[in-house]
Short mmCIF file of C-alpha atoms in Angstrom, two decimals:
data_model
loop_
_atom_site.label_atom_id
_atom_site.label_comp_id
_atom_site.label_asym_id
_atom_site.label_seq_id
_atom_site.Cartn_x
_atom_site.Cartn_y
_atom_site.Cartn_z
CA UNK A 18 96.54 121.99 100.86
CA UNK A 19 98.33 120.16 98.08
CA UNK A 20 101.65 122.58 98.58
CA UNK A 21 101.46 121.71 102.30
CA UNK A 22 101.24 117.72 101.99
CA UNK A 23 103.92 117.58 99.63
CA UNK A 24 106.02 119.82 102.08
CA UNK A 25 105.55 117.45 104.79
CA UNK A 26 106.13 114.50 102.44
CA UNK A 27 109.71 116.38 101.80
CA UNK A 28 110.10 117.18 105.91
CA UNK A 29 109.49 113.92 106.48
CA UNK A 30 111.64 111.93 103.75
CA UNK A 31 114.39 113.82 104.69
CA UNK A 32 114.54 113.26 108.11
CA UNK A 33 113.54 109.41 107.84
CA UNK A 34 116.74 109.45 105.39
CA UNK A 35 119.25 110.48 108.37
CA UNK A 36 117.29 108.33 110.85
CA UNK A 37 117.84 105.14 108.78
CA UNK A 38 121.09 103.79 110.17
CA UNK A 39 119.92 104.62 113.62
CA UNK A 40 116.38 102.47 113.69
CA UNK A 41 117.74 100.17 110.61
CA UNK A 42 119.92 97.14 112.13
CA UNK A 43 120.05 94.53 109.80
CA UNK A 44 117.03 96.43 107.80
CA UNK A 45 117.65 97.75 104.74
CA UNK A 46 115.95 99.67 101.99
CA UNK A 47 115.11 98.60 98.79
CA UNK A 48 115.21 94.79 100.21
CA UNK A 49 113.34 93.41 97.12
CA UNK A 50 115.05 95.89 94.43
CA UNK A 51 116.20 92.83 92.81
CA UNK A 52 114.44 89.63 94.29
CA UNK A 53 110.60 91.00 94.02
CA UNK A 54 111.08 94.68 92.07
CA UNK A 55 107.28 95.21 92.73
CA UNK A 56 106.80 94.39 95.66
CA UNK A 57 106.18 97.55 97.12
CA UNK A 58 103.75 98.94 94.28
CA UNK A 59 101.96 95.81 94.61
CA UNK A 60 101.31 96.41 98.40
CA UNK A 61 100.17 100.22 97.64
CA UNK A 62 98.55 99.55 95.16
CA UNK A 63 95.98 96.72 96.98
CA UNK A 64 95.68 98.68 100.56
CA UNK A 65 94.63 101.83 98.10
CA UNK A 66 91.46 99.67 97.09
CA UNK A 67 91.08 98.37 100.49
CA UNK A 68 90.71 101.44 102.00
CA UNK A 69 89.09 102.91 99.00
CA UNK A 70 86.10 100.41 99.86
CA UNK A 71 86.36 100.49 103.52
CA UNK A 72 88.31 103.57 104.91
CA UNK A 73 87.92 102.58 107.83
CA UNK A 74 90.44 99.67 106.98
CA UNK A 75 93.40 102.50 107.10
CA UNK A 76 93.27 102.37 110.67
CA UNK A 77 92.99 98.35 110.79
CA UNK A 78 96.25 97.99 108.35
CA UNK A 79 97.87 100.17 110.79
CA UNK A 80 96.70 98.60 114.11
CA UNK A 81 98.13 95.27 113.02
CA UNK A 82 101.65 96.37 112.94
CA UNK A 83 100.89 97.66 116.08
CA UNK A 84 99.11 94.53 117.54
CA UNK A 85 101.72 92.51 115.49
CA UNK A 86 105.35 94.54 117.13
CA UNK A 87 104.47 94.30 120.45
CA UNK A 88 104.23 90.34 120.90
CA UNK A 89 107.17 88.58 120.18
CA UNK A 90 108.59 91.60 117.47
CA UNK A 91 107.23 92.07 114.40
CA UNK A 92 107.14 88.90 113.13
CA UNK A 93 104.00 88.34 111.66
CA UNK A 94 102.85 85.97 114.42
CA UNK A 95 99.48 88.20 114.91
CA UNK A 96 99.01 86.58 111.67
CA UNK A 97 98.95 82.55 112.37
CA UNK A 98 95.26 80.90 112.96
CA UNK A 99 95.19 78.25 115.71
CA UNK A 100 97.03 75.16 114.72
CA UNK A 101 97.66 71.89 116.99
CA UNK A 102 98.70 73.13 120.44
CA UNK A 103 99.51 76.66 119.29
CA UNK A 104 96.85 79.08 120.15
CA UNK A 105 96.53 82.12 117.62
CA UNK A 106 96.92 85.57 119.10
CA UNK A 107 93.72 86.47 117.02
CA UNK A 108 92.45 84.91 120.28
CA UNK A 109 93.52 87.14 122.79
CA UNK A 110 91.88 89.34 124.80
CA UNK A 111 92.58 92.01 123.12
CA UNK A 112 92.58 90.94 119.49
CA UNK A 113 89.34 89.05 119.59
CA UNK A 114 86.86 90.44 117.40
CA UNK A 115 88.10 93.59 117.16
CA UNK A 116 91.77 93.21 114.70
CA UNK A 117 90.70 93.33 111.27
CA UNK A 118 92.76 93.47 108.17
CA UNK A 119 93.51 89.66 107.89
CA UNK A 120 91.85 89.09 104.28
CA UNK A 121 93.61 92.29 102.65
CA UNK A 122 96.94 91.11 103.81
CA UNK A 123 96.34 87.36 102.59
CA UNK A 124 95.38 88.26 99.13
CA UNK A 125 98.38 91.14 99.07
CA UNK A 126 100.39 87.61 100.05
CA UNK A 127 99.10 85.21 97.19
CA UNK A 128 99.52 87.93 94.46
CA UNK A 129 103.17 88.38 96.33
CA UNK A 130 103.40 84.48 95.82
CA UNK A 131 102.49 84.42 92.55
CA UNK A 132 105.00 87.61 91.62
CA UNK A 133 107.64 85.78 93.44
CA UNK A 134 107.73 83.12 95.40
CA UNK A 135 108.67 82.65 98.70
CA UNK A 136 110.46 85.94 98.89
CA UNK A 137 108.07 89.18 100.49
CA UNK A 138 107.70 87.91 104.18
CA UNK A 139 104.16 88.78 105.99
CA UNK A 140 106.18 90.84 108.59
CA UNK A 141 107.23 93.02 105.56
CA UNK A 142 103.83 93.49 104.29
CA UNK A 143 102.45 94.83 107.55
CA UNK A 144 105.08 96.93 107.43
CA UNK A 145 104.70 98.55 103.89
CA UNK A 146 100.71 98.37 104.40
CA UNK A 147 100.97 99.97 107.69
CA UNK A 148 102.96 103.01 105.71
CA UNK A 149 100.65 103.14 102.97
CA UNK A 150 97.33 102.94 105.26
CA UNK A 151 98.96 106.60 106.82
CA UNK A 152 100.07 107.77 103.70
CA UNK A 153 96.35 107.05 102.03
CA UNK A 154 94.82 109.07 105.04
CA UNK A 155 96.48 112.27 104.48
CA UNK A 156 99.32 111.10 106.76
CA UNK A 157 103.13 111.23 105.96
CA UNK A 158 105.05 108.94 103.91
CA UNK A 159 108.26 107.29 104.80
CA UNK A 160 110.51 104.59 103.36
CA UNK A 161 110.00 101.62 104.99
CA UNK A 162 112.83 99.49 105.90
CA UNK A 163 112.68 95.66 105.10
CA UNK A 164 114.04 92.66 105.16
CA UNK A 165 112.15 91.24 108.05
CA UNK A 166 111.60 86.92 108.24
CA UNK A 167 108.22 85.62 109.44
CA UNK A 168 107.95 84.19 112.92
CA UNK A 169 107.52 79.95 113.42
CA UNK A 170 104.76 80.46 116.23
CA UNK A 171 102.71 82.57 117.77
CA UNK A 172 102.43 83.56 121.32
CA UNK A 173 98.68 83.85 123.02
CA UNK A 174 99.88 84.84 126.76
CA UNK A 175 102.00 87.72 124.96
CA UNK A 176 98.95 89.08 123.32
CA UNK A 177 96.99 89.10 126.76
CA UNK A 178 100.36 90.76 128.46
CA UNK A 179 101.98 93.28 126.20
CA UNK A 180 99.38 94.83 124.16
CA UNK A 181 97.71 97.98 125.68
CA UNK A 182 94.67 98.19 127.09
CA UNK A 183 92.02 101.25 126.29
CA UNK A 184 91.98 101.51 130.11
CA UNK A 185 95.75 101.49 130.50
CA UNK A 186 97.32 104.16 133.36
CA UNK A 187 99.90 106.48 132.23
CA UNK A 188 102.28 104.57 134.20
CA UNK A 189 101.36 100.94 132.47
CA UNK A 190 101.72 102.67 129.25
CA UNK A 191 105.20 103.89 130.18
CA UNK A 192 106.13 100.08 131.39
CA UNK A 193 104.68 98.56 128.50
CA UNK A 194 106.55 100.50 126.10
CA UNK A 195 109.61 100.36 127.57
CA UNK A 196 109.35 96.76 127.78
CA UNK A 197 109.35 96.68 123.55
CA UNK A 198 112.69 99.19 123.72
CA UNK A 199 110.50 102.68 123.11
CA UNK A 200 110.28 105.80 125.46
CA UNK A 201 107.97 108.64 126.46
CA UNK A 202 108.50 110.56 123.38
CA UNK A 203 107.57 107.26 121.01
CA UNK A 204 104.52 106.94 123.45
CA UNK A 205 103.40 109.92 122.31
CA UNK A 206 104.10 109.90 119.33
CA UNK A 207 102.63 106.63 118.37
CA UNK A 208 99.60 107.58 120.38
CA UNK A 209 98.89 109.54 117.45
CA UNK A 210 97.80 106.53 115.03
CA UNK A 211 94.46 107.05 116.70
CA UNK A 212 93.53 109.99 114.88
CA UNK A 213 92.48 107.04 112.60
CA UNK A 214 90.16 104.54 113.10
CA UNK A 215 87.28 103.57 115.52
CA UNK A 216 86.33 101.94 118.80
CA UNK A 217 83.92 99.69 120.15
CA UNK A 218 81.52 100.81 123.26
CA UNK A 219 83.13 97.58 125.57
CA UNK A 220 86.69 99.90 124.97
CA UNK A 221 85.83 102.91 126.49
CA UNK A 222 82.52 102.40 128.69
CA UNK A 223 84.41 103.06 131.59
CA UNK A 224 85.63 106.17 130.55
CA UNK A 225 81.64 107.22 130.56
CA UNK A 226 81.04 106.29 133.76
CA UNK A 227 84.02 108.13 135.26
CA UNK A 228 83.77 111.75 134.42
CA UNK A 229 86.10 112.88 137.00
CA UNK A 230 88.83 111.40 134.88
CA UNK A 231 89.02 114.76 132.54
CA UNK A 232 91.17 117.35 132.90
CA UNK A 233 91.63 120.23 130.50
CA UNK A 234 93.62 123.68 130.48
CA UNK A 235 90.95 126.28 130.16
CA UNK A 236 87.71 126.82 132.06
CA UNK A 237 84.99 124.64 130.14
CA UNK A 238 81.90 127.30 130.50
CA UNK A 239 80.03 125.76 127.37
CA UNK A 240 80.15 122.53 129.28
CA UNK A 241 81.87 120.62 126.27
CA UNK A 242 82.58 117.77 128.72
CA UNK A 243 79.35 116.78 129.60
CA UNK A 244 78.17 117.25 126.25
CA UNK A 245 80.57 115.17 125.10
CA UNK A 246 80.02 112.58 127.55
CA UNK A 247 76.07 112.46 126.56
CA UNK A 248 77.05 111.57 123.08
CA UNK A 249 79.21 108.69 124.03
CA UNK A 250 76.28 107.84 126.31
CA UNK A 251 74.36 107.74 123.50
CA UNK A 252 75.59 105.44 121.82
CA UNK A 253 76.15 103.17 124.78
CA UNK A 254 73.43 102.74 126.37
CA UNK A 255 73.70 99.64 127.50
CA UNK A 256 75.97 95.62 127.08
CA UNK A 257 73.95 95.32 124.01
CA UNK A 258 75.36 98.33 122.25
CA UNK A 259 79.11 96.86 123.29
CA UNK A 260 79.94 96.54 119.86
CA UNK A 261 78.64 99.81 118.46
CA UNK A 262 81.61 101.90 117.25
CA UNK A 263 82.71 105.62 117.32
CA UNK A 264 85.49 107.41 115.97
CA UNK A 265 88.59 107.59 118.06
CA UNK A 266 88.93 111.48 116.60
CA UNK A 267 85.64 112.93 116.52
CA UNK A 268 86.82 116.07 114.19
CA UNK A 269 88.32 114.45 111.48
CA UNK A 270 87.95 110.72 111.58
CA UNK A 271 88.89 109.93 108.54
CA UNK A 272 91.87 111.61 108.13
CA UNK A 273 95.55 111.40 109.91
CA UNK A 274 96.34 114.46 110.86
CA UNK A 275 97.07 116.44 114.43
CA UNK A 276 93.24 116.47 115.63
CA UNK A 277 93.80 113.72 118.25
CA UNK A 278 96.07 115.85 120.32
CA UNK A 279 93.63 118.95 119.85
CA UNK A 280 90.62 116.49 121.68
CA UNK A 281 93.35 115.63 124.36
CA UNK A 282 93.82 119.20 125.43
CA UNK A 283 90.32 119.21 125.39
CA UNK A 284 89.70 116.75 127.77
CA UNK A 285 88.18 114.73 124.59
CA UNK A 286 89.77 111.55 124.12
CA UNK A 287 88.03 108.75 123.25
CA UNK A 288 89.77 106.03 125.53
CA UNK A 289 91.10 106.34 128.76
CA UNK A 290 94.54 105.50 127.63
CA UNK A 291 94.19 108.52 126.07
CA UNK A 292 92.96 110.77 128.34
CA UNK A 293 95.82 109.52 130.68
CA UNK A 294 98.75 111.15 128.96
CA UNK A 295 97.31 114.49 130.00
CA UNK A 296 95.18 113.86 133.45
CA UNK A 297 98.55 111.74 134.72
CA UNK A 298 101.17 113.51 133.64
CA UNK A 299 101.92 115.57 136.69
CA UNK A 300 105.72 116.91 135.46
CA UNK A 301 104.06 118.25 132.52
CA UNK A 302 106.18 117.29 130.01
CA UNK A 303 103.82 114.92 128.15
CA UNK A 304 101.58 117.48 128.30
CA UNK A 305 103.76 119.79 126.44
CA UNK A 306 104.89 117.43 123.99
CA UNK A 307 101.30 117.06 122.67
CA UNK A 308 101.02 121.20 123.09
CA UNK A 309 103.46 121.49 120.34
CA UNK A 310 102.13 118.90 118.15
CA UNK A 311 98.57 120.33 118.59
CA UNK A 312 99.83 123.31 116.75
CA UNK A 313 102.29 121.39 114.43
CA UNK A 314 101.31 119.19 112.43
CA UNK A 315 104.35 118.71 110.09
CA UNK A 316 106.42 118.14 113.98
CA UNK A 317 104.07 115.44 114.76
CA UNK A 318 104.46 113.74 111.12
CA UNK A 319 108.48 113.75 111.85
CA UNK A 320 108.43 112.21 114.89
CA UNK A 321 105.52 109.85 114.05
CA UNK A 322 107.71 108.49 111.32
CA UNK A 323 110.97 108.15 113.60
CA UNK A 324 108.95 106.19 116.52
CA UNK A 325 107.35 103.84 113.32
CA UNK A 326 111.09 103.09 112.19
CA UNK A 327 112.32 102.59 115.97
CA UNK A 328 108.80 100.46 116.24
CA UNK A 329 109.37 98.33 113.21
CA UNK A 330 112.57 97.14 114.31
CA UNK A 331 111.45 95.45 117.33
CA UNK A 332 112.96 91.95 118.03
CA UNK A 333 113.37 91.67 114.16
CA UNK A 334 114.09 87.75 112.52
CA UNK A 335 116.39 88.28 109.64
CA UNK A 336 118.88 86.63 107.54
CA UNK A 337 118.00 82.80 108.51
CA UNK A 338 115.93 83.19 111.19
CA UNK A 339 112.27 82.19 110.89
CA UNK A 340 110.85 81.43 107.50
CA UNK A 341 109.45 83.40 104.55
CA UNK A 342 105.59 82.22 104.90
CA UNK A 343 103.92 80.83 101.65
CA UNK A 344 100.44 81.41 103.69
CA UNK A 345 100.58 84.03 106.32
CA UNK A 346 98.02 82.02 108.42
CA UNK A 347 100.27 78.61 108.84
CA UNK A 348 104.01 78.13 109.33
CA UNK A 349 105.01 75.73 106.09
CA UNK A 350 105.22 72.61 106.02
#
């Protein structure tokens, strides 16, 4: 297992190393070489204790580049609290007790600050602790590109509009990702991060109480649906169980790997944003997309890393735009 990881850490390097001008822009790597040499350990180094005391936190590092990229860019501005008449996107809809994360990233911040301050930007440590919360999980590793400036507000409506929602169509995914610059194949691709992580009941009740919704390419004779179905059932009985959480991949939740597109085919996805890129996609192509990277792992670990780069570089501040935050909660003073 050891010879395979470090093949796919190889795979992987080398193709993020050709993709780099492509996704880059005004990126670069090795940003802090010089200003903040340590940067980047000290990142690693803090999400490896995170997760080591909370793996579940992997898959909350990595959400909040998510969460963060598709309002406004990645900016940081999923990170600013409520201050005067800005309203924090922590407040959104979709955000709302469920984003998590916010504590590792502020103390990665003050022992930033205290390295060197005013230099490592809060956009840039979502960015290396999104990378290192995949890596940490079995996932592939990939030089991140930085040199990203922090956002000077926040936008609440954006949250509500542009993020996902667990009940999304195929075709509202589609829109909503082109809207942020990314295609079909980055849907897919990035559809992959939930191999990690969990989700609460209120995300995917409606997926139990709609079992027509599954579709699946061989004849189910063990009735794995239903079965299935009675386990989420179970553990959502009713409104007070809407917090209750299960694992987005039931196989191997706590690891990133290629499982998540092995429960699609299966008709097993936790949400029905998931569910959609197979029981929607009438062309097929989706469908065979996720065929291929059911039985390829190291294929889905290339492209994974490509759509991350092309992600990350999403409506980008840089050079004197925005500010380098001193507190990732509040624009300074």
């Amino acid at each position: 297992m050891e010879i395979k990881l470090w093949v796919s850490l190889i795979v992987v390097s080398a193709i993020t190393t050709s993709t780099l001008g492509d996704f880059g822009g005004p990126l670069l790597k090795g940003f802090y070489k010089e200003s903040c040499p340590l940067a980047e350990e000290i990142v690693k180094h803090n999400v490896e204790v995170a997760v080591l005391r909370d793996p579940r936190m992997a898959a909350s590092l990595l959400r909040l580049q998510f969460h963060d990229c598709f309002v406004l860019g990645c900016d940081a501005s999923v990170l600013l609290d409520t201050h005067g008449d800005m309203l924090s996107e922590k407040q959104a809809t979709p955000n709302i007790n469920s984003l998590r994360g916010f504590e590792v990233i502020d103390y990665i911040k003050y022992l930033l600050e205290e390295a060197c301050p005013l230099t490592v930007s809060c956009s840039d440590i979502l960015a290396m602790a999104a990378r290192d919360s995949v890596f940490l999980r079995g996932g592939p590793w990939w030089e991140v590109l930085l040199g990203r400036r922090d956002s000077l507000t926040a936008s609440f409506a954006g949250a509500n509009q542009f993020i996902p929602a667990p009940n999304s169509s195929l075709e509202g995914l589609i829109v909503n990702f082109k809207q942020q610059g990314l295609n079909i194949q980055d849907l897919i691709a990035l559809s992959g991060a939930h191999t990690i992580g969990k989700a609460r009941c209120l995300s995917f009740k409606q997926r139990i109480v709609q079992p027509n919704m599954e579709q699946t390419f061989y004849v189910d004779e063990f009735k794995r649906h239903s079965t299935f179905r009675r386990i989420l059932q179970s553990q959502c009985k009713d409104s007070s169980r809407d917090n209750e959480l299960s694992p987005l991949d039931l196989k191997t939740p706590a690891y990133f790997d290629n499982h998540y597109y092995i429960n699609l085919l299966e008709g097993k996805g936790l949400l029905i944003s998931d569910n959609v890129l197979v029981s929607e996609d009438h062309e097929g192509e989706i469908f065979k997309k996720i065929w291929e990277y059911a039985v390829d792992k190291d294929l889905f670990f290339v492209d994974f890393v490509e759509s991350m780069l092309k992600m990350g570089n999403i409506n980008v501040l840089t050079g004197i735009e925005g500010q380098i935050r001193e507190n990732c909660r509040f624009i300074n003073i």
